[in-house]
Short mmCIF file of N, CA and C in Angstrom, two decimals:
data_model
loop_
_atom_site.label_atom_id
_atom_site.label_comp_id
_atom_site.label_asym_id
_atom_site.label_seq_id
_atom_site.Cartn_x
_atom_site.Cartn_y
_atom_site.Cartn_z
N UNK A 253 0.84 -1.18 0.00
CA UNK A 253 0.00 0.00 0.00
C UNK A 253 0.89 1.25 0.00
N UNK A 254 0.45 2.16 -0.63
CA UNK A 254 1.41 3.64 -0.86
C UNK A 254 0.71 4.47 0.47
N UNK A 255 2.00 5.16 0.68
CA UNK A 255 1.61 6.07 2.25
C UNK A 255 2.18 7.18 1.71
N UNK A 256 1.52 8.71 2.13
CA UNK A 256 2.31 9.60 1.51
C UNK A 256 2.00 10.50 2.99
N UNK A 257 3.09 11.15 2.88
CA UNK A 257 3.11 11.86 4.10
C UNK A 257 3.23 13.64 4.25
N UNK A 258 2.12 14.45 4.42
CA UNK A 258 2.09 15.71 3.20
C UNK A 258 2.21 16.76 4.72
N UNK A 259 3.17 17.98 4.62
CA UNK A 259 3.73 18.93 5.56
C UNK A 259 2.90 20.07 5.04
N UNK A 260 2.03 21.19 5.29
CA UNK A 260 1.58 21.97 5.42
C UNK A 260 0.54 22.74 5.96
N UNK A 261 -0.13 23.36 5.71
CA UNK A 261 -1.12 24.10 6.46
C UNK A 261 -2.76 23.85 6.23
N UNK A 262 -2.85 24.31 7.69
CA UNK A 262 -4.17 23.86 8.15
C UNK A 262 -5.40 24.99 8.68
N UNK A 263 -6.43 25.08 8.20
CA UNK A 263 -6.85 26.57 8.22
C UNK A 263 -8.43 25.87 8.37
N UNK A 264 -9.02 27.12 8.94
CA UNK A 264 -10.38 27.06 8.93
C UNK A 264 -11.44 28.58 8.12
N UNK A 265 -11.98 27.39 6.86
CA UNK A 265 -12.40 28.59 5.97
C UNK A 265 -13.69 28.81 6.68
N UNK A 266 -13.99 30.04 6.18
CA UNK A 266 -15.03 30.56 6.91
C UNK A 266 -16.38 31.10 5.79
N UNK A 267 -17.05 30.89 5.09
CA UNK A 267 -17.59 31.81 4.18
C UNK A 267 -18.98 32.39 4.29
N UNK A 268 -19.03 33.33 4.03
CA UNK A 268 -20.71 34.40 3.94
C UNK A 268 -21.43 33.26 2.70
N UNK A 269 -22.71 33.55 2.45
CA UNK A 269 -23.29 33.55 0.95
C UNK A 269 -24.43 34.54 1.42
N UNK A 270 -24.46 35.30 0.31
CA UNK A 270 -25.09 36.18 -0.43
C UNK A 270 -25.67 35.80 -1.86
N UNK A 271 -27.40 36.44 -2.02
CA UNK A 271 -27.69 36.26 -3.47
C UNK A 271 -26.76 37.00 -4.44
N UNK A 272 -26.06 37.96 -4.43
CA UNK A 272 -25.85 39.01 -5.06
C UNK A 272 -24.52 39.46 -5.29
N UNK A 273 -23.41 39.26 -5.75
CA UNK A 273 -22.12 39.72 -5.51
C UNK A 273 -22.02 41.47 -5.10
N UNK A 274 -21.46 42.19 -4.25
CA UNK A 274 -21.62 43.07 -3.97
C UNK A 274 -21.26 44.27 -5.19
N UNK A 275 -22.12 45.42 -5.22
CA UNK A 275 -21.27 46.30 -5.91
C UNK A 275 -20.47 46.84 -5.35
N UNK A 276 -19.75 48.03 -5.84
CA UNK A 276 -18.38 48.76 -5.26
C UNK A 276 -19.12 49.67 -4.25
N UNK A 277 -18.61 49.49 -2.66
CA UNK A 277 -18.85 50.27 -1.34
C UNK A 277 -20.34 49.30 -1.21
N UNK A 278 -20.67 48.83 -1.85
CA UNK A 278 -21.89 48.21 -1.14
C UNK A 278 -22.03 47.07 -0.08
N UNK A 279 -22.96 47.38 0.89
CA UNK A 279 -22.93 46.47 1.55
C UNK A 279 -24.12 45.90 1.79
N UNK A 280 -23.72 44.63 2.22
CA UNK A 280 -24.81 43.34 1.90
C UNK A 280 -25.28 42.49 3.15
N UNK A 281 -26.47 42.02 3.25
CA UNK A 281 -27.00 40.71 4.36
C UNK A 281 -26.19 39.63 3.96
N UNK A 282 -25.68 39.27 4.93
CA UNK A 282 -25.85 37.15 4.48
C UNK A 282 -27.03 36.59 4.85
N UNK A 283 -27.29 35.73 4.33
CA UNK A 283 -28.19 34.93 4.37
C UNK A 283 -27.51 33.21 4.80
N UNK A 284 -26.33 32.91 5.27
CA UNK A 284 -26.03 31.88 5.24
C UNK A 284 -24.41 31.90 5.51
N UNK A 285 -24.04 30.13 6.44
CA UNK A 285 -22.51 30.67 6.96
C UNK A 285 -22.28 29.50 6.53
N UNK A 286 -21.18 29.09 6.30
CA UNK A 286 -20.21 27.84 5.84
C UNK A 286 -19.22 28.22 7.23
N UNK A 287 -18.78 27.20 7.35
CA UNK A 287 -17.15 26.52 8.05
C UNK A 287 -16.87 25.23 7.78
N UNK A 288 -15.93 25.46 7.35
CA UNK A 288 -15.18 23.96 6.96
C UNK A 288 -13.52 23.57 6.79
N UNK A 289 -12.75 22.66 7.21
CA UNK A 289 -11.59 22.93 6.71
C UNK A 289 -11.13 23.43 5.37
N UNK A 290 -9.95 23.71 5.77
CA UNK A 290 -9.08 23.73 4.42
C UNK A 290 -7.41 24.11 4.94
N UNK A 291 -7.06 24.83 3.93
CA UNK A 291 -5.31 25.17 4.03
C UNK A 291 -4.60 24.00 2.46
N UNK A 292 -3.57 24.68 2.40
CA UNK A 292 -2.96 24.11 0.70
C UNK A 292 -2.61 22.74 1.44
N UNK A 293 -2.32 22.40 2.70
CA UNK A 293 -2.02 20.91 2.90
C UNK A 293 -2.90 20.33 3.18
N UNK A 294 -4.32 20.79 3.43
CA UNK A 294 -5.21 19.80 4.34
C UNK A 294 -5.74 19.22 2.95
N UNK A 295 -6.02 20.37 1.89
CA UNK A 295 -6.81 19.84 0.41
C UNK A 295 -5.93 19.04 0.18
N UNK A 296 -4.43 19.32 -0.28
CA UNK A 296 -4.30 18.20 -0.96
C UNK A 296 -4.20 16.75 -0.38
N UNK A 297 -3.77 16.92 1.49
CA UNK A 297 -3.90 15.13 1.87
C UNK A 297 -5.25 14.92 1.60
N UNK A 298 -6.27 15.87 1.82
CA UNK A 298 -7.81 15.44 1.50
C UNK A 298 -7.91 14.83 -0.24
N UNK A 299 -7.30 15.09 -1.07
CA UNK A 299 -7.06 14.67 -2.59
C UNK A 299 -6.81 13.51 -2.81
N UNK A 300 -5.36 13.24 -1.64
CA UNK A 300 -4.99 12.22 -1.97
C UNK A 300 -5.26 10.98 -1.40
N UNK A 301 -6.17 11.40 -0.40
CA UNK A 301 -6.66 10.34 0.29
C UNK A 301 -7.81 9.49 -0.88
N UNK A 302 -8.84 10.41 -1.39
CA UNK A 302 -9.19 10.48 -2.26
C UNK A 302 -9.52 9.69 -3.21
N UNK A 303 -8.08 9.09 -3.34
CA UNK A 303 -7.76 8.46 -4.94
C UNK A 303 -7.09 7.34 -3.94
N UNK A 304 -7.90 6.58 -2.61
CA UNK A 304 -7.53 5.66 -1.67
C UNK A 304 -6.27 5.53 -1.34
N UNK A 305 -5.27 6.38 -1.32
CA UNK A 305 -3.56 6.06 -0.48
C UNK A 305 -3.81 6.60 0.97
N UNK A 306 -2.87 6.29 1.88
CA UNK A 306 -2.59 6.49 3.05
C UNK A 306 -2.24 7.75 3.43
N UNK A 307 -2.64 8.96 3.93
CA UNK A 307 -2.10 9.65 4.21
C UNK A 307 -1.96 10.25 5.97
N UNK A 308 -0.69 11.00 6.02
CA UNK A 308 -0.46 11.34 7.27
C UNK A 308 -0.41 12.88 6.68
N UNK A 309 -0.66 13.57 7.77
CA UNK A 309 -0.70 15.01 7.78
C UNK A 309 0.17 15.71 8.97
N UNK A 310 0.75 16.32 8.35
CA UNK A 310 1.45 17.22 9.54
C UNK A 310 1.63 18.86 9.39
N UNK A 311 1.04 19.03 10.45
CA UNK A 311 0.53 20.87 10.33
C UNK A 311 0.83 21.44 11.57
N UNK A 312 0.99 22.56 11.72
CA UNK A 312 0.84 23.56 13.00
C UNK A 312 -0.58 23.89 13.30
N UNK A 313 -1.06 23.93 14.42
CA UNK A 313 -2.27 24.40 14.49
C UNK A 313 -2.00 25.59 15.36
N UNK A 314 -2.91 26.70 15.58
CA UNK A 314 -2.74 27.17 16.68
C UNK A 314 -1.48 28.38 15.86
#
């Protein structure tokens, strides 16, 4: 079995949704919240897990 072992970062996205992309100075309601991981290392061990290999993750948290 392949093990891959991926070093980077670990983040927590946060996102608004809105119907409407804002215009310029405008400001807007949300209507709705997302949280979910992410960071350029968590996607890609999340990728490569993915495509069924082993992965280990190693990140800073905090």
């Amino acid at each position: 079995m392949k093990k891959v072992t991926v070093v980077g970062s670990l983040n927590i996205d946060h996102g608004l949704k809105v119907n409407t992309l804002p215009l310029r100075g405008e400001t807007l309601i949300s209507n709705g919240y997302d949280m979910s991981g992410g960071g350029k290392g968590a996607n890609q061990a999340i990728a490569i897990a993915r495509l069924g290999i082993f992965v280990n993750m190693i990140g800073k948290v905090g």
